[in-house]
């Protein structure tokens, strides 16, 4: 099995090294990852300039590319470049992200978008994240990533995207694993005003997640994470609200 590994924290981040190391136990690893931090880039791709791809070495990888592009660029271009060399990629894994990607985070996440791009390219894919900006506990995330990689996706959906989130806790302190849906992920957020020496005004985003007092462990991924569980959520790129199709037709929007 050949697995393409990417992330949005950049090719030098500890998380992607942990993921490649774990998956190398069961597959041949090929890495194509951003040359720098690209968190929050969502599903953006680069279309108005050339994207530089530089060969590099990477622990446990048979091939590695440092790309001056987005996480989605890395998947699209990584698949094409390695395919041109005769490497057939079987699955795409993104992470391990430094920070959770739960609930509505998934709409902003470069990590999740890279996995969704893998699905768009016709491959089973997964995103793996740890709920800490500076994670220290990788064991459970590594184990879940390997377990998902071993899964026969034909029994699920061959284009499935599996979103894994893990508390930054030792394995024996994690209460278990919940398979659940996405929740609402809100932030106490603000934009800090920054004035440069030349008087130019800029703004820097900052914030921290809201804690929901009345959200139970079985409500969704956010509630389960608050209760100390790792979560697994199946995703898809179809954003259609099917409940509203007939209602819109009834409003006269269809001939």
PDB file of C-alpha atoms in Angstrom:
ATOM      1  CA  UNK A   1       0.000   0.000   0.000  1.00  0.00           C
ATOM      2  CA  UNK A   2       1.230   3.482  -0.896  1.00  0.00           C
ATOM      3  CA  UNK A   3       0.031   6.393   1.253  1.00  0.00           C
ATOM      4  CA  UNK A   4       0.427  10.074   0.446  1.00  0.00           C
ATOM      5  CA  UNK A   5       0.977  12.070   3.652  1.00  0.00           C
ATOM      6  CA  UNK A   6       0.473  15.825   3.921  1.00  0.00           C
ATOM      7  CA  UNK A   7      -0.534  18.474   6.475  1.00  0.00           C
ATOM      8  CA  UNK A   8      -1.137  22.202   6.912  1.00  0.00           C
ATOM      9  CA  UNK A   9       1.409  22.888   9.684  1.00  0.00           C
ATOM     10  CA  UNK A  10       4.304  22.556   7.265  1.00  0.00           C
ATOM     11  CA  UNK A  11       6.725  19.799   6.382  1.00  0.00           C
ATOM     12  CA  UNK A  12       8.937  20.480   9.421  1.00  0.00           C
ATOM     13  CA  UNK A  13       6.123  20.045  11.977  1.00  0.00           C
ATOM     14  CA  UNK A  14       6.376  17.212  14.491  1.00  0.00           C
ATOM     15  CA  UNK A  15       2.868  15.962  13.724  1.00  0.00           C
ATOM     16  CA  UNK A  16       3.521  14.958  10.116  1.00  0.00           C
ATOM     17  CA  UNK A  17       6.691  13.155  11.172  1.00  0.00           C
ATOM     18  CA  UNK A  18       4.728  11.194  13.766  1.00  0.00           C
ATOM     19  CA  UNK A  19       2.074  10.291  11.182  1.00  0.00           C
ATOM     20  CA  UNK A  20       4.571   9.182   8.542  1.00  0.00           C
ATOM     21  CA  UNK A  21       6.466   7.139  11.128  1.00  0.00           C
ATOM     22  CA  UNK A  22       3.306   5.373  12.329  1.00  0.00           C
ATOM     23  CA  UNK A  23       1.963   4.613   8.853  1.00  0.00           C
ATOM     24  CA  UNK A  24       5.353   3.398   7.630  1.00  0.00           C
ATOM     25  CA  UNK A  25       4.753   0.260   9.703  1.00  0.00           C
ATOM     26  CA  UNK A  26       2.040  -0.834   7.234  1.00  0.00           C
ATOM     27  CA  UNK A  27       2.679   1.082   4.000  1.00  0.00           C
ATOM     28  CA  UNK A  28       5.182   2.843   1.783  1.00  0.00           C
ATOM     29  CA  UNK A  29       5.056   6.566   2.548  1.00  0.00           C
ATOM     30  CA  UNK A  30       5.236   9.452   0.096  1.00  0.00           C
ATOM     31  CA  UNK A  31       5.158  13.000   1.477  1.00  0.00           C
ATOM     32  CA  UNK A  32       4.068  16.201  -0.220  1.00  0.00           C
ATOM     33  CA  UNK A  33       3.585  19.003   2.303  1.00  0.00           C
ATOM     34  CA  UNK A  34       3.681  22.811   2.481  1.00  0.00           C
ATOM     35  CA  UNK A  35       7.076  24.408   2.952  1.00  0.00           C
ATOM     36  CA  UNK A  36       5.675  26.548   5.786  1.00  0.00           C
ATOM     37  CA  UNK A  37       2.686  26.985   8.105  1.00  0.00           C
ATOM     38  CA  UNK A  38      -0.614  26.999   6.149  1.00  0.00           C
ATOM     39  CA  UNK A  39      -3.192  26.516   8.913  1.00  0.00           C
ATOM     40  CA  UNK A  40      -6.636  27.927   8.173  1.00  0.00           C
ATOM     41  CA  UNK A  41      -6.090  27.876   4.417  1.00  0.00           C
ATOM     42  CA  UNK A  42      -9.196  25.755   3.884  1.00  0.00           C
ATOM     43  CA  UNK A  43      -9.574  24.223   0.438  1.00  0.00           C
ATOM     44  CA  UNK A  44      -7.709  26.961  -1.429  1.00  0.00           C
ATOM     45  CA  UNK A  45      -5.593  26.065  -4.442  1.00  0.00           C
ATOM     46  CA  UNK A  46      -2.977  28.173  -6.212  1.00  0.00           C
ATOM     47  CA  UNK A  47      -4.066  29.257  -9.696  1.00  0.00           C
ATOM     48  CA  UNK A  48      -2.332  32.551 -10.553  1.00  0.00           C
ATOM     49  CA  UNK A  49       1.336  31.688 -10.086  1.00  0.00           C
ATOM     50  CA  UNK A  50       3.693  28.778 -10.497  1.00  0.00           C
ATOM     51  CA  UNK A  51       4.095  26.555  -7.452  1.00  0.00           C
ATOM     52  CA  UNK A  52       7.657  25.566  -6.581  1.00  0.00           C
ATOM     53  CA  UNK A  53       8.253  21.905  -5.744  1.00  0.00           C
ATOM     54  CA  UNK A  54      11.531  20.940  -4.111  1.00  0.00           C
ATOM     55  CA  UNK A  55      12.704  17.390  -3.497  1.00  0.00           C
ATOM     56  CA  UNK A  56      13.791  16.720   0.050  1.00  0.00           C
ATOM     57  CA  UNK A  57      14.465  13.887   2.463  1.00  0.00           C
ATOM     58  CA  UNK A  58      11.946  12.856   5.072  1.00  0.00           C
ATOM     59  CA  UNK A  59      12.157  10.186   7.794  1.00  0.00           C
ATOM     60  CA  UNK A  60      10.489   6.880   6.783  1.00  0.00           C
ATOM     61  CA  UNK A  61       9.378   8.257   3.378  1.00  0.00           C
ATOM     62  CA  UNK A  62      10.323   6.765   0.023  1.00  0.00           C
ATOM     63  CA  UNK A  63       9.865  10.165  -1.575  1.00  0.00           C
ATOM     64  CA  UNK A  64       9.215  13.673  -0.281  1.00  0.00           C
ATOM     65  CA  UNK A  65       8.347  17.049  -1.790  1.00  0.00           C
ATOM     66  CA  UNK A  66       8.420  20.456  -0.100  1.00  0.00           C
ATOM     67  CA  UNK A  67       5.758  22.496  -1.930  1.00  0.00           C
ATOM     68  CA  UNK A  68       5.236  26.257  -1.854  1.00  0.00           C
ATOM     69  CA  UNK A  69       1.483  25.797  -1.982  1.00  0.00           C
ATOM     70  CA  UNK A  70      -1.610  24.987   0.031  1.00  0.00           C
ATOM     71  CA  UNK A  71      -2.507  21.608   1.545  1.00  0.00           C
ATOM     72  CA  UNK A  72      -4.955  20.981  -1.308  1.00  0.00           C
ATOM     73  CA  UNK A  73      -2.178  21.868  -3.784  1.00  0.00           C
ATOM     74  CA  UNK A  74       0.010  19.302  -2.054  1.00  0.00           C
ATOM     75  CA  UNK A  75      -2.520  16.529  -2.605  1.00  0.00           C
ATOM     76  CA  UNK A  76      -3.299  17.399  -6.216  1.00  0.00           C
ATOM     77  CA  UNK A  77       0.325  17.907  -7.209  1.00  0.00           C
ATOM     78  CA  UNK A  78       1.729  15.142  -5.034  1.00  0.00           C
ATOM     79  CA  UNK A  79      -0.582  12.600  -6.651  1.00  0.00           C
ATOM     80  CA  UNK A  80       0.380  13.783 -10.128  1.00  0.00           C
ATOM     81  CA  UNK A  81       4.131  14.007  -9.536  1.00  0.00           C
ATOM     82  CA  UNK A  82       4.398  10.594  -7.894  1.00  0.00           C
ATOM     83  CA  UNK A  83       2.078   9.064 -10.511  1.00  0.00           C
ATOM     84  CA  UNK A  84       4.397  10.336 -13.257  1.00  0.00           C
ATOM     85  CA  UNK A  85       7.136   8.345 -11.512  1.00  0.00           C
ATOM     86  CA  UNK A  86       5.051   5.185 -11.535  1.00  0.00           C
ATOM     87  CA  UNK A  87       3.852   5.355  -7.934  1.00  0.00           C
ATOM     88  CA  UNK A  88       0.170   4.539  -7.511  1.00  0.00           C
ATOM     89  CA  UNK A  89      -1.141   6.141  -4.316  1.00  0.00           C
ATOM     90  CA  UNK A  90      -3.830   4.127  -2.534  1.00  0.00           C
ATOM     91  CA  UNK A  91      -4.823   6.460   0.320  1.00  0.00           C
ATOM     92  CA  UNK A  92      -4.275  10.037   1.482  1.00  0.00           C
ATOM     93  CA  UNK A  93      -3.611  10.959   5.120  1.00  0.00           C
ATOM     94  CA  UNK A  94      -3.369  14.508   6.462  1.00  0.00           C
ATOM     95  CA  UNK A  95      -1.905  15.495   9.838  1.00  0.00           C
ATOM     96  CA  UNK A  96      -1.174  14.961  12.593  1.00  0.00           C
ATOM     97  CA  UNK A  97      -2.460  18.503  13.065  1.00  0.00           C
ATOM     98  CA  UNK A  98      -1.330  20.643  15.979  1.00  0.00           C
ATOM     99  CA  UNK A  99      -4.827  21.630  17.114  1.00  0.00           C
ATOM    100  CA  UNK A 100      -8.293  20.088  16.878  1.00  0.00           C
ATOM    101  CA  UNK A 101     -10.393  20.091  13.723  1.00  0.00           C
ATOM    102  CA  UNK A 102     -13.889  19.475  15.013  1.00  0.00           C
ATOM    103  CA  UNK A 103     -17.315  20.784  14.122  1.00  0.00           C
ATOM    104  CA  UNK A 104     -17.283  23.928  12.024  1.00  0.00           C
ATOM    105  CA  UNK A 105     -13.464  24.001  12.245  1.00  0.00           C
ATOM    106  CA  UNK A 106     -13.602  21.614   9.299  1.00  0.00           C
ATOM    107  CA  UNK A 107     -14.743  24.445   7.002  1.00  0.00           C
ATOM    108  CA  UNK A 108     -11.536  26.394   7.653  1.00  0.00           C
ATOM    109  CA  UNK A 109      -9.081  23.554   8.137  1.00  0.00           C
ATOM    110  CA  UNK A 110      -6.289  22.963   5.667  1.00  0.00           C
ATOM    111  CA  UNK A 111      -5.768  19.562   7.285  1.00  0.00           C
ATOM    112  CA  UNK A 112      -9.329  18.409   6.640  1.00  0.00           C
ATOM    113  CA  UNK A 113      -9.430  20.039   3.205  1.00  0.00           C
ATOM    114  CA  UNK A 114      -6.354  18.064   2.165  1.00  0.00           C
ATOM    115  CA  UNK A 115      -8.192  14.863   3.079  1.00  0.00           C
ATOM    116  CA  UNK A 116     -11.296  16.046   1.224  1.00  0.00           C
ATOM    117  CA  UNK A 117      -9.110  16.738  -1.808  1.00  0.00           C
ATOM    118  CA  UNK A 118      -7.924  13.141  -1.611  1.00  0.00           C
ATOM    119  CA  UNK A 119     -11.558  12.063  -1.761  1.00  0.00           C
ATOM    120  CA  UNK A 120     -12.219  14.377  -4.706  1.00  0.00           C
ATOM    121  CA  UNK A 121      -9.318  12.632  -6.432  1.00  0.00           C
ATOM    122  CA  UNK A 122     -11.061   9.310  -5.846  1.00  0.00           C
ATOM    123  CA  UNK A 123      -9.049   8.006  -2.899  1.00  0.00           C
ATOM    124  CA  UNK A 124      -9.967   6.972   0.651  1.00  0.00           C
ATOM    125  CA  UNK A 125      -8.620   9.672   2.931  1.00  0.00           C
ATOM    126  CA  UNK A 126      -8.262  10.660   6.564  1.00  0.00           C
ATOM    127  CA  UNK A 127      -7.425  13.723   8.636  1.00  0.00           C
ATOM    128  CA  UNK A 128      -5.805  13.334  12.051  1.00  0.00           C
ATOM    129  CA  UNK A 129      -5.615  16.075  14.712  1.00  0.00           C
ATOM    130  CA  UNK A 130      -4.662  16.498  18.360  1.00  0.00           C
ATOM    131  CA  UNK A 131      -6.497  19.020  20.520  1.00  0.00           C
ATOM    132  CA  UNK A 132      -3.455  21.146  21.424  1.00  0.00           C
ATOM    133  CA  UNK A 133      -1.385  23.772  19.659  1.00  0.00           C
ATOM    134  CA  UNK A 134       1.770  22.178  21.052  1.00  0.00           C
ATOM    135  CA  UNK A 135       0.849  18.497  21.373  1.00  0.00           C
ATOM    136  CA  UNK A 136       2.935  16.159  23.459  1.00  0.00           C
ATOM    137  CA  UNK A 137       0.861  12.966  23.410  1.00  0.00           C
ATOM    138  CA  UNK A 138       0.863  11.339  19.959  1.00  0.00           C
ATOM    139  CA  UNK A 139       0.382   7.641  20.814  1.00  0.00           C
ATOM    140  CA  UNK A 140      -3.412   7.424  20.463  1.00  0.00           C
ATOM    141  CA  UNK A 141      -3.480   9.535  17.302  1.00  0.00           C
ATOM    142  CA  UNK A 142      -0.820   7.285  15.770  1.00  0.00           C
ATOM    143  CA  UNK A 143      -2.742   4.128  16.710  1.00  0.00           C
ATOM    144  CA  UNK A 144      -6.045   5.402  15.332  1.00  0.00           C
ATOM    145  CA  UNK A 145      -4.383   6.528  12.105  1.00  0.00           C
ATOM    146  CA  UNK A 146      -2.927   3.044  11.580  1.00  0.00           C
ATOM    147  CA  UNK A 147      -6.274   1.406  12.390  1.00  0.00           C
ATOM    148  CA  UNK A 148      -8.073   3.587   9.857  1.00  0.00           C
ATOM    149  CA  UNK A 149      -5.371   2.964   7.245  1.00  0.00           C
ATOM    150  CA  UNK A 150      -5.904  -0.792   7.687  1.00  0.00           C
ATOM    151  CA  UNK A 151      -9.665  -0.423   7.239  1.00  0.00           C
ATOM    152  CA  UNK A 152     -11.262  -1.885   4.123  1.00  0.00           C
ATOM    153  CA  UNK A 153     -12.918   1.258   2.790  1.00  0.00           C
ATOM    154  CA  UNK A 154     -14.916  -0.744   0.246  1.00  0.00           C
ATOM    155  CA  UNK A 155     -17.050  -1.868   3.193  1.00  0.00           C
ATOM    156  CA  UNK A 156     -17.734   1.792   3.971  1.00  0.00           C
ATOM    157  CA  UNK A 157     -17.315   4.140   1.034  1.00  0.00           C
ATOM    158  CA  UNK A 158     -14.243   4.045  -1.170  1.00  0.00           C
ATOM    159  CA  UNK A 159     -14.226   7.853  -1.249  1.00  0.00           C
ATOM    160  CA  UNK A 160     -14.825   8.247   2.460  1.00  0.00           C
ATOM    161  CA  UNK A 161     -13.052  10.890   4.511  1.00  0.00           C
ATOM    162  CA  UNK A 162     -12.446   9.924   8.134  1.00  0.00           C
ATOM    163  CA  UNK A 163     -11.844  12.823  10.534  1.00  0.00           C
ATOM    164  CA  UNK A 164      -9.971  11.834  13.694  1.00  0.00           C
ATOM    165  CA  UNK A 165      -9.569  14.116  16.734  1.00  0.00           C
ATOM    166  CA  UNK A 166      -7.678  13.087  19.850  1.00  0.00           C
ATOM    167  CA  UNK A 167      -7.236  14.772  23.258  1.00  0.00           C
ATOM    168  CA  UNK A 168      -3.677  15.746  24.176  1.00  0.00           C
ATOM    169  CA  UNK A 169      -3.644  13.180  26.979  1.00  0.00           C
ATOM    170  CA  UNK A 170      -1.742   9.993  27.782  1.00  0.00           C
ATOM    171  CA  UNK A 171      -3.487   6.945  26.351  1.00  0.00           C
ATOM    172  CA  UNK A 172      -4.664   5.702  29.761  1.00  0.00           C
ATOM    173  CA  UNK A 173      -6.372   9.043  30.466  1.00  0.00           C
ATOM    174  CA  UNK A 174      -8.441   9.097  27.266  1.00  0.00           C
ATOM    175  CA  UNK A 175     -11.906   7.795  28.103  1.00  0.00           C
ATOM    176  CA  UNK A 176     -12.456   5.975  24.803  1.00  0.00           C
ATOM    177  CA  UNK A 177     -13.390   6.599  21.177  1.00  0.00           C
ATOM    178  CA  UNK A 178     -16.728   7.976  19.962  1.00  0.00           C
ATOM    179  CA  UNK A 179     -17.990   7.742  16.381  1.00  0.00           C
ATOM    180  CA  UNK A 180     -20.079  10.863  16.048  1.00  0.00           C
ATOM    181  CA  UNK A 181     -21.213  13.765  13.890  1.00  0.00           C
ATOM    182  CA  UNK A 182     -19.928  17.308  13.662  1.00  0.00           C
ATOM    183  CA  UNK A 183     -20.953  19.878  16.237  1.00  0.00           C
ATOM    184  CA  UNK A 184     -20.860  23.653  16.461  1.00  0.00           C
ATOM    185  CA  UNK A 185     -17.373  24.943  17.236  1.00  0.00           C
ATOM    186  CA  UNK A 186     -17.515  28.563  18.348  1.00  0.00           C
ATOM    187  CA  UNK A 187     -14.713  30.805  19.528  1.00  0.00           C
ATOM    188  CA  UNK A 188     -14.283  33.778  21.815  1.00  0.00           C
ATOM    189  CA  UNK A 189     -12.495  35.646  19.083  1.00  0.00           C
ATOM    190  CA  UNK A 190     -11.199  39.077  18.233  1.00  0.00           C
ATOM    191  CA  UNK A 191      -8.915  40.885  15.825  1.00  0.00           C
ATOM    192  CA  UNK A 192      -5.987  42.598  17.484  1.00  0.00           C
ATOM    193  CA  UNK A 193      -5.146  45.966  15.950  1.00  0.00           C
ATOM    194  CA  UNK A 194      -1.488  46.335  15.016  1.00  0.00           C
ATOM    195  CA  UNK A 195       0.069  49.627  13.944  1.00  0.00           C
ATOM    196  CA  UNK A 196       3.367  49.401  12.074  1.00  0.00           C
ATOM    197  CA  UNK A 197       6.177  51.949  12.364  1.00  0.00           C
ATOM    198  CA  UNK A 198       5.061  53.585   9.120  1.00  0.00           C
ATOM    199  CA  UNK A 199       1.519  53.960  10.453  1.00  0.00           C
ATOM    200  CA  UNK A 200       0.032  51.102   8.467  1.00  0.00           C
ATOM    201  CA  UNK A 201      -2.834  49.469  10.359  1.00  0.00           C
ATOM    202  CA  UNK A 202      -3.233  45.703  10.375  1.00  0.00           C
ATOM    203  CA  UNK A 203      -5.290  43.163  12.288  1.00  0.00           C
ATOM    204  CA  UNK A 204      -4.283  39.768  13.697  1.00  0.00           C
ATOM    205  CA  UNK A 205      -6.864  37.108  14.502  1.00  0.00           C
ATOM    206  CA  UNK A 206      -6.864  35.498  17.954  1.00  0.00           C
ATOM    207  CA  UNK A 207      -9.339  33.477  19.981  1.00  0.00           C
ATOM    208  CA  UNK A 208     -10.018  30.353  22.000  1.00  0.00           C
ATOM    209  CA  UNK A 209     -12.821  27.743  21.819  1.00  0.00           C
ATOM    210  CA  UNK A 210     -16.075  28.168  23.726  1.00  0.00           C
ATOM    211  CA  UNK A 211     -16.709  25.518  26.389  1.00  0.00           C
ATOM    212  CA  UNK A 212     -20.323  24.256  26.328  1.00  0.00           C
ATOM    213  CA  UNK A 213     -21.521  23.485  29.845  1.00  0.00           C
ATOM    214  CA  UNK A 214     -24.663  21.595  28.779  1.00  0.00           C
ATOM    215  CA  UNK A 215     -23.200  19.564  25.910  1.00  0.00           C
ATOM    216  CA  UNK A 216     -23.150  15.826  26.634  1.00  0.00           C
ATOM    217  CA  UNK A 217     -20.521  13.349  25.497  1.00  0.00           C
ATOM    218  CA  UNK A 218     -22.913  11.804  22.951  1.00  0.00           C
ATOM    219  CA  UNK A 219     -24.094  15.047  21.353  1.00  0.00           C
ATOM    220  CA  UNK A 220     -21.391  15.409  18.697  1.00  0.00           C
ATOM    221  CA  UNK A 221     -17.616  15.522  18.257  1.00  0.00           C
ATOM    222  CA  UNK A 222     -17.264  18.729  20.270  1.00  0.00           C
ATOM    223  CA  UNK A 223     -19.187  17.298  23.233  1.00  0.00           C
ATOM    224  CA  UNK A 224     -17.271  14.030  23.145  1.00  0.00           C
ATOM    225  CA  UNK A 225     -13.942  15.858  23.058  1.00  0.00           C
ATOM    226  CA  UNK A 226     -14.935  18.028  26.019  1.00  0.00           C
ATOM    227  CA  UNK A 227     -15.677  14.813  27.930  1.00  0.00           C
ATOM    228  CA  UNK A 228     -12.214  13.405  27.210  1.00  0.00           C
ATOM    229  CA  UNK A 229     -12.949  11.098  24.265  1.00  0.00           C
ATOM    230  CA  UNK A 230     -11.202  10.724  20.931  1.00  0.00           C
ATOM    231  CA  UNK A 231     -13.636  11.147  18.055  1.00  0.00           C
ATOM    232  CA  UNK A 232     -14.041   9.686  14.586  1.00  0.00           C
ATOM    233  CA  UNK A 233     -16.378  11.440  12.158  1.00  0.00           C
ATOM    234  CA  UNK A 234     -17.107  10.386   8.572  1.00  0.00           C
ATOM    235  CA  UNK A 235     -17.137  13.381   6.221  1.00  0.00           C
ATOM    236  CA  UNK A 236     -18.080  14.092   2.611  1.00  0.00           C
ATOM    237  CA  UNK A 237     -17.673  17.069   0.313  1.00  0.00           C
ATOM    238  CA  UNK A 238     -21.382  17.268  -0.624  1.00  0.00           C
ATOM    239  CA  UNK A 239     -22.666  20.378   1.215  1.00  0.00           C
ATOM    240  CA  UNK A 240     -26.187  20.129  -0.187  1.00  0.00           C
ATOM    241  CA  UNK A 241     -29.019  20.773   2.279  1.00  0.00           C
ATOM    242  CA  UNK A 242     -31.384  18.131   0.903  1.00  0.00           C
ATOM    243  CA  UNK A 243     -34.155  19.082   3.350  1.00  0.00           C
ATOM    244  CA  UNK A 244     -34.604  22.384   1.527  1.00  0.00           C
ATOM    245  CA  UNK A 245     -34.687  21.174  -2.087  1.00  0.00           C
ATOM    246  CA  UNK A 246     -38.434  20.499  -2.206  1.00  0.00           C
ATOM    247  CA  UNK A 247     -39.169  23.635  -0.154  1.00  0.00           C
ATOM    248  CA  UNK A 248     -37.267  25.800  -2.637  1.00  0.00           C
ATOM    249  CA  UNK A 249     -39.134  24.181  -5.505  1.00  0.00           C
ATOM    250  CA  UNK A 250     -42.379  24.980  -3.727  1.00  0.00           C
ATOM    251  CA  UNK A 251     -41.280  28.615  -3.493  1.00  0.00           C
ATOM    252  CA  UNK A 252     -41.294  28.817  -7.261  1.00  0.00           C
ATOM    253  CA  UNK A 253     -37.577  28.579  -7.971  1.00  0.00           C
ATOM    254  CA  UNK A 254     -37.986  25.693 -10.445  1.00  0.00           C
ATOM    255  CA  UNK A 255     -39.866  25.501 -13.735  1.00  0.00           C
TER     256      UNK A 255
END
